[in-house]
Coordinates of C-alpha atoms (C1' of nucleotides) in Angstrom, one line a residue:
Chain H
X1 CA 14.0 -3.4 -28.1
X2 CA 14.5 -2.7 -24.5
X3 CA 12.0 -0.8 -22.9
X4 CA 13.0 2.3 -20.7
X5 CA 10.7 3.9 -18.3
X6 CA 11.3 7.1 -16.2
X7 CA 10.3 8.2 -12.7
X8 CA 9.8 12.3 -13.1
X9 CA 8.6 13.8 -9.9
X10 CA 8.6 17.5 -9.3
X11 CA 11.2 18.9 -6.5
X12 CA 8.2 20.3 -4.6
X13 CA 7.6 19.2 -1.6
X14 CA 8.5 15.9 -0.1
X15 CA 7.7 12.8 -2.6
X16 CA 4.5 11.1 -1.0
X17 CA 3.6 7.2 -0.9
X18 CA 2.1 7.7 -3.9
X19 CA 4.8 8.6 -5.7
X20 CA 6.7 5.9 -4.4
X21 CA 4.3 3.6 -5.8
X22 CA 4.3 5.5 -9.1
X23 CA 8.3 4.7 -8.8
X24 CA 8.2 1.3 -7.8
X25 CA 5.8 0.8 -10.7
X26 CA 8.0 2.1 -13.6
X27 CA 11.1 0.1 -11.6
X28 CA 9.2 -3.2 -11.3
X29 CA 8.2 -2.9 -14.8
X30 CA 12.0 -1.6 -16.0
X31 CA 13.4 -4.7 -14.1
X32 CA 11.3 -7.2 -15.2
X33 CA 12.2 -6.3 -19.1
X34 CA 16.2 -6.0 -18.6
X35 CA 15.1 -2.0 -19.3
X36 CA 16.2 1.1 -17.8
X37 CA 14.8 3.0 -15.3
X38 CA 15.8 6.4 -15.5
X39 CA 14.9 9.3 -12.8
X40 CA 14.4 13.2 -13.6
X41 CA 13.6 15.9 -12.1
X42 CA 11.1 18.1 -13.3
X43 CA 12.4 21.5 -12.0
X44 CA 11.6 24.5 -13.2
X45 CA 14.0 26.6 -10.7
X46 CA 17.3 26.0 -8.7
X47 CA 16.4 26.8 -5.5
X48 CA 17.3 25.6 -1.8
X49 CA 13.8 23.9 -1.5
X50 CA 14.5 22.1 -5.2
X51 CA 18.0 20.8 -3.8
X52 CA 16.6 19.1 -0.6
X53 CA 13.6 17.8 -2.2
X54 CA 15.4 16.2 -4.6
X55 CA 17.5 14.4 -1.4
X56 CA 14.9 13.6 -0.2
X57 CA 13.8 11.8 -3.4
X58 CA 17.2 9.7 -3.9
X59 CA 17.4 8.7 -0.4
X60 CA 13.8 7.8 -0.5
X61 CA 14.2 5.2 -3.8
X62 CA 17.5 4.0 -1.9
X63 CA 16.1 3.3 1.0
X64 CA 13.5 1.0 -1.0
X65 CA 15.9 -0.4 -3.4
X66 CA 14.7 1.2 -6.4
X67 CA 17.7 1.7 -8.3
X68 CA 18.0 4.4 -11.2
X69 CA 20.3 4.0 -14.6
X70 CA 22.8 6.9 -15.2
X71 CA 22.7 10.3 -14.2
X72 CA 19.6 12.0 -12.8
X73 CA 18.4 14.4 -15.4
X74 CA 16.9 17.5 -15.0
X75 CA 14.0 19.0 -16.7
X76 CA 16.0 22.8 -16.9
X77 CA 18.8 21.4 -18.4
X78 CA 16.5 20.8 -21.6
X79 CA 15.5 24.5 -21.9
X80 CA 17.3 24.8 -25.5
X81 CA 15.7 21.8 -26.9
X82 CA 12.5 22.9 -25.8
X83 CA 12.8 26.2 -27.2
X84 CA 14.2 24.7 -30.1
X85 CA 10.9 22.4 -30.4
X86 CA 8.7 25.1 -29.8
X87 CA 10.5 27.4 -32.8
X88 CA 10.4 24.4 -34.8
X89 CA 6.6 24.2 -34.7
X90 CA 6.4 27.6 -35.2
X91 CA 8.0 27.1 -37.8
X92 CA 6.2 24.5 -39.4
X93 CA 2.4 26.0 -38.8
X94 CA 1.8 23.9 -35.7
X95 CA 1.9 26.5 -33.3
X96 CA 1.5 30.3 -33.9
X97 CA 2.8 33.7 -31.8
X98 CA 0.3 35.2 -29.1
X99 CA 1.3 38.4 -27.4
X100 CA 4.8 37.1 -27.2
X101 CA 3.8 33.5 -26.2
X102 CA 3.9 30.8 -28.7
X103 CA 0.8 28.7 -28.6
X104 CA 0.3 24.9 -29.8
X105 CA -2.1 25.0 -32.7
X106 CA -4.7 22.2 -31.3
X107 CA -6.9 20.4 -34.0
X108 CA -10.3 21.2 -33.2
X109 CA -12.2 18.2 -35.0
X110 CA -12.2 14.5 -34.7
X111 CA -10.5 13.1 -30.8
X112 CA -7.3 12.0 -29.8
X113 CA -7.3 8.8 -28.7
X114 CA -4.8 6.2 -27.1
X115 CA -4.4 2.8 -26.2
X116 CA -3.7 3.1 -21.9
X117 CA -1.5 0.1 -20.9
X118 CA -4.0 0.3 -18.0
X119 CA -6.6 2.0 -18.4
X120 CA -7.6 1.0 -21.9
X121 CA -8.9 3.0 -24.8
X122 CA -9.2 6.8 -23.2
X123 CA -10.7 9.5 -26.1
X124 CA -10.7 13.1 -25.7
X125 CA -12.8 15.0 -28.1
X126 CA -10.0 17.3 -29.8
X127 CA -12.7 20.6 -29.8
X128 CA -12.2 20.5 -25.8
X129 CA -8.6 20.8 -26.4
X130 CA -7.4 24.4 -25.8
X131 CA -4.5 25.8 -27.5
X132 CA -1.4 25.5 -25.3
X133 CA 0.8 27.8 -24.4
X134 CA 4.1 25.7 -25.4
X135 CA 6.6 29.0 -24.2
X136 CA 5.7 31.6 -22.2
X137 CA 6.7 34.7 -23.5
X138 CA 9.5 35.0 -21.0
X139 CA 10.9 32.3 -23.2
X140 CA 10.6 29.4 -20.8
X141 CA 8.7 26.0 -22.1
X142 CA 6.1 24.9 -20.3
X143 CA 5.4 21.5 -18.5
X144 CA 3.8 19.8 -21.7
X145 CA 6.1 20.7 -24.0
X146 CA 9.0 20.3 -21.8
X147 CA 7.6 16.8 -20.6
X148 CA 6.8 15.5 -24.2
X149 CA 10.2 16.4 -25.7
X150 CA 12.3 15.2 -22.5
X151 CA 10.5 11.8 -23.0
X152 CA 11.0 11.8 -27.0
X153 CA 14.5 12.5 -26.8
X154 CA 15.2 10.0 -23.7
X155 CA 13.7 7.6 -26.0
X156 CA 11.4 6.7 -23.1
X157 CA 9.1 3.7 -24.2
X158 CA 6.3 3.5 -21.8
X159 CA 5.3 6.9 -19.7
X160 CA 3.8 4.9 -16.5
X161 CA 2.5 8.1 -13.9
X162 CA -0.2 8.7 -12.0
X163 CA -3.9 8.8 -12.9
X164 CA -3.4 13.0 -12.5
X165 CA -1.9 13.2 -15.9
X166 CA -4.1 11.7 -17.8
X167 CA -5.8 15.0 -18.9
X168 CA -2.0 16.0 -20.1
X169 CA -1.5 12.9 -22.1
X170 CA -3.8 14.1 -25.6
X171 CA -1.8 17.4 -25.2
X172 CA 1.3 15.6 -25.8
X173 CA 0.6 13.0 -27.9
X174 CA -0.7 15.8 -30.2
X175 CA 3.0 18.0 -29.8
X176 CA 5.0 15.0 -30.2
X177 CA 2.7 14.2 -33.4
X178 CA 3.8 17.5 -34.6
X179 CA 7.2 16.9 -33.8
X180 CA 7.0 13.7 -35.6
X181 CA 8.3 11.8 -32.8
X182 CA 7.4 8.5 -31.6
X183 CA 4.8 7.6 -29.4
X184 CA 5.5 6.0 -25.9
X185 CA 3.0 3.7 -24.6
X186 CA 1.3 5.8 -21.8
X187 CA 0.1 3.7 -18.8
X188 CA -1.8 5.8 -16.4
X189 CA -2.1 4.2 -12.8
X190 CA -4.9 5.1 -10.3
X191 CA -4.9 7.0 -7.0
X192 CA -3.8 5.7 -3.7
X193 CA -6.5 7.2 -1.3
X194 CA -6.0 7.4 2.2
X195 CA -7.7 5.7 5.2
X196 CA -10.7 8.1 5.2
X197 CA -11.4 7.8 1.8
X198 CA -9.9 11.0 0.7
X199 CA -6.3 11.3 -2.0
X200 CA -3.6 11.0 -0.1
X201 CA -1.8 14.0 1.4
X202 CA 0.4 15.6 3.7
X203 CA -2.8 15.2 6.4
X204 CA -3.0 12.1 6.4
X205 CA -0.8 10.0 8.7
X206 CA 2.9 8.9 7.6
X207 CA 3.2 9.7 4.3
X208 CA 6.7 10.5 3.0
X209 CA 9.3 7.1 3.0
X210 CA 10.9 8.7 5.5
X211 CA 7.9 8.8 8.0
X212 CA 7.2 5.1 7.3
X213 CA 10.8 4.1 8.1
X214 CA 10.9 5.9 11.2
X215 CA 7.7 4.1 12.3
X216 CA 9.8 0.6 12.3
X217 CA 8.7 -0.9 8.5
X218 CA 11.1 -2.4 7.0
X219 CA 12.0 -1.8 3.3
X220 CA 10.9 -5.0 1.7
X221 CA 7.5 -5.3 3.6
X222 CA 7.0 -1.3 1.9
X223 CA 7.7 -2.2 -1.3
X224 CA 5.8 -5.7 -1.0
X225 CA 2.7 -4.0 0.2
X226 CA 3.1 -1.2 -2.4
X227 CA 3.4 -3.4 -5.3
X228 CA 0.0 -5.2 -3.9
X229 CA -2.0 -1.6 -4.3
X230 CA -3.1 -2.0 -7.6
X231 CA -1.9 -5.0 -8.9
X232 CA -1.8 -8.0 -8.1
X233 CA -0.3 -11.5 -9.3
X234 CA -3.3 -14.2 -8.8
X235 CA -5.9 -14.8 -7.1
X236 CA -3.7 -16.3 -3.5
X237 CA 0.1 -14.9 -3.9
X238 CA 0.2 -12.0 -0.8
X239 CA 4.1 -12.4 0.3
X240 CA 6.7 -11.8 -2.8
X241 CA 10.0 -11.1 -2.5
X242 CA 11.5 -8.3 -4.0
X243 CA 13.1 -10.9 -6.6
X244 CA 9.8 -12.5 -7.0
X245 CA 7.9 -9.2 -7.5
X246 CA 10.2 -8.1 -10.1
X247 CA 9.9 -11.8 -12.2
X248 CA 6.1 -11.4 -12.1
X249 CA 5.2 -7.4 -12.5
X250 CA 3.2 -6.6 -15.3
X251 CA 1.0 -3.5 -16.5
X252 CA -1.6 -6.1 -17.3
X253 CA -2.7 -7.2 -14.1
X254 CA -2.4 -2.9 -12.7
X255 CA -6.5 -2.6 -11.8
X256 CA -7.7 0.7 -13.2
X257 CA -9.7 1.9 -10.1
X258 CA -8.2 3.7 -7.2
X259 CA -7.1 2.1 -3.9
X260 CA -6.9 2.7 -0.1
X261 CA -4.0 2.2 1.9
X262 CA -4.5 0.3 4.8
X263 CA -1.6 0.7 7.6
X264 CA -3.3 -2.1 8.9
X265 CA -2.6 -4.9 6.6
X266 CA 1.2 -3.1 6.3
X267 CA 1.4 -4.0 9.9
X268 CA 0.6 -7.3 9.5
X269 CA 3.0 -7.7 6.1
X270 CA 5.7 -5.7 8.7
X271 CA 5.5 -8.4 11.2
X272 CA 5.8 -10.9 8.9
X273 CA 9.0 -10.2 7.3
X274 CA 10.3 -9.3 10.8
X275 CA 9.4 -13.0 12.1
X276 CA 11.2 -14.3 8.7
X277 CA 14.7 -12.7 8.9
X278 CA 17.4 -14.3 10.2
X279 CA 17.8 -13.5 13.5
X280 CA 21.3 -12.1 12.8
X281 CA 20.1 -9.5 10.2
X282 CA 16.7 -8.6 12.3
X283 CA 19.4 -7.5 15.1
X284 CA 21.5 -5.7 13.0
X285 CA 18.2 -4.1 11.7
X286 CA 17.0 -3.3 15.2
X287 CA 20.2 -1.5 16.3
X288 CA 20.4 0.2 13.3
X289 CA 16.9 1.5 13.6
X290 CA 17.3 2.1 17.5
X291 CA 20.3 4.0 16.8
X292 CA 18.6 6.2 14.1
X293 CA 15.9 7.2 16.5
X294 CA 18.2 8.1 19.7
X295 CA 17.5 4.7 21.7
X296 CA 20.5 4.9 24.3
X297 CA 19.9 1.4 25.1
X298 CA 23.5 -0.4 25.6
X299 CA 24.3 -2.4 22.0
X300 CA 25.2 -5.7 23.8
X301 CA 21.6 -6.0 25.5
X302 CA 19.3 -4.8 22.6
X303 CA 21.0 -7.5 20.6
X304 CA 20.5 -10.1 23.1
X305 CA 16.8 -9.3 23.7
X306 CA 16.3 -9.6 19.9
X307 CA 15.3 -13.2 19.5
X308 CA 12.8 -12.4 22.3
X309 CA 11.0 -9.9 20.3
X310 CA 11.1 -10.8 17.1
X311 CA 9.0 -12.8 16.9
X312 CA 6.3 -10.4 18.7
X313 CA 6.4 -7.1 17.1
X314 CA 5.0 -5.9 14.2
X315 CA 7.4 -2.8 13.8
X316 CA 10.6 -2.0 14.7
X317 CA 8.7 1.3 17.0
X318 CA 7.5 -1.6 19.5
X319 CA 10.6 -2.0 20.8
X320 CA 11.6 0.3 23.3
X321 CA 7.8 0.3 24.8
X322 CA 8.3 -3.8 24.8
X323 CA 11.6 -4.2 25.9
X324 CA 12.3 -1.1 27.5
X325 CA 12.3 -3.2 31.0
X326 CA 15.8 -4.5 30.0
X327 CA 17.5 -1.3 30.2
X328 CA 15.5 0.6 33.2
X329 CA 14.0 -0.1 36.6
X330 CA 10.7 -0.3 36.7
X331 CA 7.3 0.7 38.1
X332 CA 4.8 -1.9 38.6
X333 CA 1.6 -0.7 39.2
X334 CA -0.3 -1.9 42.4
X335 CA -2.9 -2.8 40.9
X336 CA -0.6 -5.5 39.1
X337 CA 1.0 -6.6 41.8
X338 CA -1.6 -5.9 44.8
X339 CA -1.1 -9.0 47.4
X340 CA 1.6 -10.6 45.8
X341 CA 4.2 -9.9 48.3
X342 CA 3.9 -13.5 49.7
X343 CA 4.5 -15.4 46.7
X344 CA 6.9 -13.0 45.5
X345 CA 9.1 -13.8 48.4
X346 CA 9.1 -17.4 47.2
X347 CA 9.6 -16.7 43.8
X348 CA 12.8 -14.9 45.1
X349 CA 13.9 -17.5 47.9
X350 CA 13.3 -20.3 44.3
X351 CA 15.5 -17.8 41.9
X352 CA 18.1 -17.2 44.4
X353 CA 19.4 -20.9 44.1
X354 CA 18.5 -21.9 40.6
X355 CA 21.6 -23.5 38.7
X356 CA 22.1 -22.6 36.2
X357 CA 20.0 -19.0 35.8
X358 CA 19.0 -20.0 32.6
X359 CA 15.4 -20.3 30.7
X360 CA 14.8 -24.0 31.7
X361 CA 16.0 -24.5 34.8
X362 CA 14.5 -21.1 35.7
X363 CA 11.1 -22.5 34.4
X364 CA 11.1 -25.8 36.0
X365 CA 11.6 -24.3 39.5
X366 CA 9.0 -21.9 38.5
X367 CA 6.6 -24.5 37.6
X368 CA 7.4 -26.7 40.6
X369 CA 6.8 -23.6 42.8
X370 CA 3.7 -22.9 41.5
X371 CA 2.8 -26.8 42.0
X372 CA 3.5 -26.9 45.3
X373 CA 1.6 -23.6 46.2
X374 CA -1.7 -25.0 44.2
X375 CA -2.0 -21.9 41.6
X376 CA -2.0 -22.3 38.1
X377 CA 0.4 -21.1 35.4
X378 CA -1.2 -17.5 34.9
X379 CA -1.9 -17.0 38.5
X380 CA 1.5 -18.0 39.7
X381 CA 3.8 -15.9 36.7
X382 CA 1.8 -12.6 36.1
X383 CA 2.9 -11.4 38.9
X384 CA 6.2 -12.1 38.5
X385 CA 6.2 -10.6 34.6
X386 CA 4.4 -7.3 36.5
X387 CA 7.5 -7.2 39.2
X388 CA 10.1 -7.8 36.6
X389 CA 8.8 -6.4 33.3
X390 CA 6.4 -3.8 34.9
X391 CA 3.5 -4.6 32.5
X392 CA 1.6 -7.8 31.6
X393 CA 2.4 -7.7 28.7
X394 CA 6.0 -8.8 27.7
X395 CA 8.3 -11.3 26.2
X396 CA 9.0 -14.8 27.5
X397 CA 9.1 -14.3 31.2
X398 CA 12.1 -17.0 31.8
X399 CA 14.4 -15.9 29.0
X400 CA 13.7 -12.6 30.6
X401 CA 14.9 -13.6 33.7
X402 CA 17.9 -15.0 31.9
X403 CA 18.6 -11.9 30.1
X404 CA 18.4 -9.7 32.8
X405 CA 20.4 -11.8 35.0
X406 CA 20.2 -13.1 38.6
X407 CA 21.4 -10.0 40.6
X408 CA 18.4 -7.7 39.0
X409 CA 16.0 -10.0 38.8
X410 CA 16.0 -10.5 42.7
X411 CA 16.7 -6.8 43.2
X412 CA 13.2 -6.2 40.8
X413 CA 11.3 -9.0 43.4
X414 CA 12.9 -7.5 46.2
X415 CA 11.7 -4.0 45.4
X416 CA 8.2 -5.5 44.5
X417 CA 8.4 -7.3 47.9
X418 CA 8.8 -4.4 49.9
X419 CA 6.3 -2.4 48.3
X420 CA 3.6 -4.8 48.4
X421 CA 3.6 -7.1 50.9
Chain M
rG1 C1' -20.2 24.2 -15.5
rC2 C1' -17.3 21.3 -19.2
rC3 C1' -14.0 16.9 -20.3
rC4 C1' -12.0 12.2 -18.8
rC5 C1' -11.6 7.9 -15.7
rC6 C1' -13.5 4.4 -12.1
rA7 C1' -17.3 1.1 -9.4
rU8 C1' -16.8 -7.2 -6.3
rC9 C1' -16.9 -8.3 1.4
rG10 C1' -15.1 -2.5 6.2
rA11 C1' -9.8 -2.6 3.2
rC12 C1' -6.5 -4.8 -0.9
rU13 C1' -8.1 -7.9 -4.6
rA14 C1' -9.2 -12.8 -7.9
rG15 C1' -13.0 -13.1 -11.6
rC16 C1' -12.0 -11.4 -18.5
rG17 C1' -20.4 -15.5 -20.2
rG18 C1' -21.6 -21.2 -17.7
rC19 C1' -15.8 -23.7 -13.4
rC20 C1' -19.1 -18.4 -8.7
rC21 C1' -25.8 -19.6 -4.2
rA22 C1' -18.3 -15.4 -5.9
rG23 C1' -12.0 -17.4 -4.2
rG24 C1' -7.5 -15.3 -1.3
rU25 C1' -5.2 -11.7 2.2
rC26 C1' -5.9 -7.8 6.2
rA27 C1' -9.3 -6.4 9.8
rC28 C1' -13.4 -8.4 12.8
rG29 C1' -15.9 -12.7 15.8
rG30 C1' -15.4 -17.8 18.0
rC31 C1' -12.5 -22.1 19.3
rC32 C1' -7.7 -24.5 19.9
rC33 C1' -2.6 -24.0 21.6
rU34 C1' -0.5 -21.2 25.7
rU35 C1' 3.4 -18.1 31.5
rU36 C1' 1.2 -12.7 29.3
rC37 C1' 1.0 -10.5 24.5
rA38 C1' 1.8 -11.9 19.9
rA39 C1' 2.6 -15.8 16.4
rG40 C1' 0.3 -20.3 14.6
rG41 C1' -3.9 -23.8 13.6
rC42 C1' -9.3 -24.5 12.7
rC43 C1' -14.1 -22.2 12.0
rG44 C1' -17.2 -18.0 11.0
rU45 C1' -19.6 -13.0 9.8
rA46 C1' -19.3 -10.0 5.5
rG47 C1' -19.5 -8.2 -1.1
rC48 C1' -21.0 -8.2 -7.2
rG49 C1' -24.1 0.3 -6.1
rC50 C1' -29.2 0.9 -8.7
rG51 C1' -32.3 0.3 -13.1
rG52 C1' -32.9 -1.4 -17.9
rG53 C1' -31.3 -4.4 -21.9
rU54 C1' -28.4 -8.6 -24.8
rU55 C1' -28.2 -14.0 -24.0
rC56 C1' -30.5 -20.6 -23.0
rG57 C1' -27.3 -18.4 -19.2
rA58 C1' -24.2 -12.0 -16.6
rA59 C1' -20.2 -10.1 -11.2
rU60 C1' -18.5 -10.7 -16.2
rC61 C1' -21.2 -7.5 -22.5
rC62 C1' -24.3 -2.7 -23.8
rC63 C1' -27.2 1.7 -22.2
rG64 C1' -28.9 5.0 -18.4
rC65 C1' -28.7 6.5 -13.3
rU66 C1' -26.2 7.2 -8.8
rG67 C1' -21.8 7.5 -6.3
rG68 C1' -16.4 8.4 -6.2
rG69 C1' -12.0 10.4 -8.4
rG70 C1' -9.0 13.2 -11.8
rG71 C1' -8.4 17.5 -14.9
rC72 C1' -9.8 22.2 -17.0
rA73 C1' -3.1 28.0 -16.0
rC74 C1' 2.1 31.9 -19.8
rC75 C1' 1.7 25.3 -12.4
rA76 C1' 4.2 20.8 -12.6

RNA sequence: GCCCCCAUCGACUAGCGGCCCAGGUCACGGCCCUUUCAAGGCCGUAGCGCGGGUUCGAAUCCCGCUGGGGGCACCA
């Protein structure tokens, strides 16, 4: 039998990196069975807030390629069957009126236990179970009820969700007991902390999909780093593909104890699936992104300065601090360029009849220059990087020059000339 | 307060009784390469929370402690 898993965040708020990994989880475990991974929402109301949040949501598992089977369902729409459930139990002597309430009727000897795909054997002593309130007495289920019967009659087989819901899961084993409905397997993964140690929240740093995309991470480095935060494959494999992740997932090898995000390590993971995309679809990324964020840099340029970056940033962010130079005069400051008039005027009498202006022949009469004037590499190019780039820190300086062409590279030296001779 | 869960380098983790005086990745330090910064290569610092057991033998099993987390609604 197939297995089908479900992803059931609630509309409030926007869906954290957690929950994403909670997502990615059931998705990665749906994918690797030939299941189906099946997304609802568990709303209680219809409001404005519900409808954006649950935007949000989709565009979120889009963005990360976690693809959902059929329609999104929502929790409200279940309202008669849950009512339904909760008469039926009346019915039966499982649950009993209270001041216009109907309340679960708990066992209060002996534990309810389960078999966690993760966490292993859990037991909860069934006197500390209270007895639910399974529909308030406005007539409207509660989350337990309405959570146990939504995943009964979706014929869910494995409830993977975070670590939070593990003090619900004896509640609803016992309802769905009474309802004589099957058991999923319940696999409860752990917190994802943040950097200080503390849950992850709204304080602290990027949290929603959104904010990590408009830092510059690319989708697959996300989810590749994701998947790695509480499970891993062996004891060496750090770079999967999205392919290769879904071949491999299993609950097994989920560790039971919480874990820290480190935007650290996702930087590195960033830059390395920058430096491995074709060149092609890193500048299509890079525009993309650019455009999304209001870079006005001129298409043509951005995607001829690509190469030249790629292989230096670690997020797509970097790239109007890094490459900015290519659309803009600059400012060098003095203290880069202090004294350099003289060989500046050089460099600019050498550039002026280089043929080609390319990279190569750009670089041998740069090298030659700085030969013939006695300085070595560093001494003799920094200053031109500070004239032309306006920082010492930049890509390479001849396919700079190249890019930016002849006429503005001497007008950059020229300026430099002048102002600090 | 009560219930439940968790515990290996700073971080993510491998380890499921001998293969471990603990392996990989990030970060950190050093060296190499080098036009800068990265990237890359090589080397290194760093860890089994504590105390009892069990066993010929424990990071691995058991108990306690400590620490961390989650939950105790007619919220989801």
């Amino acid at each position: 039998m197939p297995v089908r898993v479900r992803f059931a965040p609630s509309p409030t708020g926007l869906l954290h990196i957690g929950g994403v990994r909670t997502a990615l989880f059931n998705w990665l475990f749906a994918r690797h069975d030939g299941g189906e991974f099946l997304l609802r929402i568990e709303n209680t109301d219809t409001s404005r807030e519900v409808e954006e949040s649950v935007e949000q949501i989709q565009r979120s598992l889009r963005w990360l390629g976690l693809d959902w089977d059929g329609e999104i369902e929502f929790q409200l729409d279940g309202l008669g069957r849950h009512q339904e459930a909760a008469r039926r139990l009346l019915a039966e002597g499982h649950a009993y009126e209270h001041e216009g309430a109907i309340r679960f009727r708990m066992p209060d000897e002996g534990a309810t236990v389960w078999a966690d795909a993760i966490k292993g054997q859990i037991s909860y002593p069934n006197e500390k179970l209270e007895d639910l309130v399974l529909l308030r007495s406005d007539g409207r289920p509660t989350y337990n009820l309405a959570a146990a019967v939504d995943d009964a009659d979706s014929g869910i087989t494995h409830v993977i969700r975070g670590e939070d819901h593990v003090p619900n899961t004896p509640k609803q084993i016992r309802i769905l007991e009474a309802l004589a409905r099957p058991l999923p397997v319940y696999a409860h993964v752990p917190n994802v902390f943040g950097t200080d140690g503390k849950k992850l929240s709204k304080r602290h740093g990027a949290v929603s999909v959104e904010e990590f995309r408009a830092k510059g991470y690319v989708a697959p480095a996300l989810m590749n780093y994701l998947a790695l935060l509480g499970w891993s494959y062996d004891d060496k494999t750090t770079i999967m593909s999205r392919d290769e992740l879904v071949e491999r997932f299993g609950l097994e090898r989920v560790g039971s104890s919480p874990a820290t995000f480190d935007y650290e390590k996702l930087d590195w993971m960033n830059g390395v699936y920058l430096r491995e995309m074709p060149p092609d679809q890193f500048a299509d990324d890079l525009v993309a992104y650019l455009r999304e964020t209001g870079f006005d840099g001129d298409e043509e340029t951005i995607r001829a300065s690509a190469p030249l970056v790629q292989e230096k940033i670690a997020r797509l962010d970097e790239y109007p601090k890094f490459a900015g130079f290519f659309f803009r005069r600059v400012e060098p400051s003095a203290e880069l360029l202090d004294g350099s008039g003289p060989l500046l005027a050089q460099v600019r009498e050498a550039l002026a009849t280089v043929e080609p202006f390319a990279s190569e022949p750009i670089e041998a009469a740069l090298r030659a220059l700085a030969e013939r004037l006695d300085l070595k590499p560093r001494q003799a190019f920094q200053p031109i990087r500070a004239a032309v780039t306006g920082s010492n820190v930049s890509p390479g300086l001849f396919e700079s020059l190249e890019l930016l062409g002849r006429n503005e590279s001497l007008a950059r030296l020229d300026a430099a000339i002048k102002s600090y001779r």
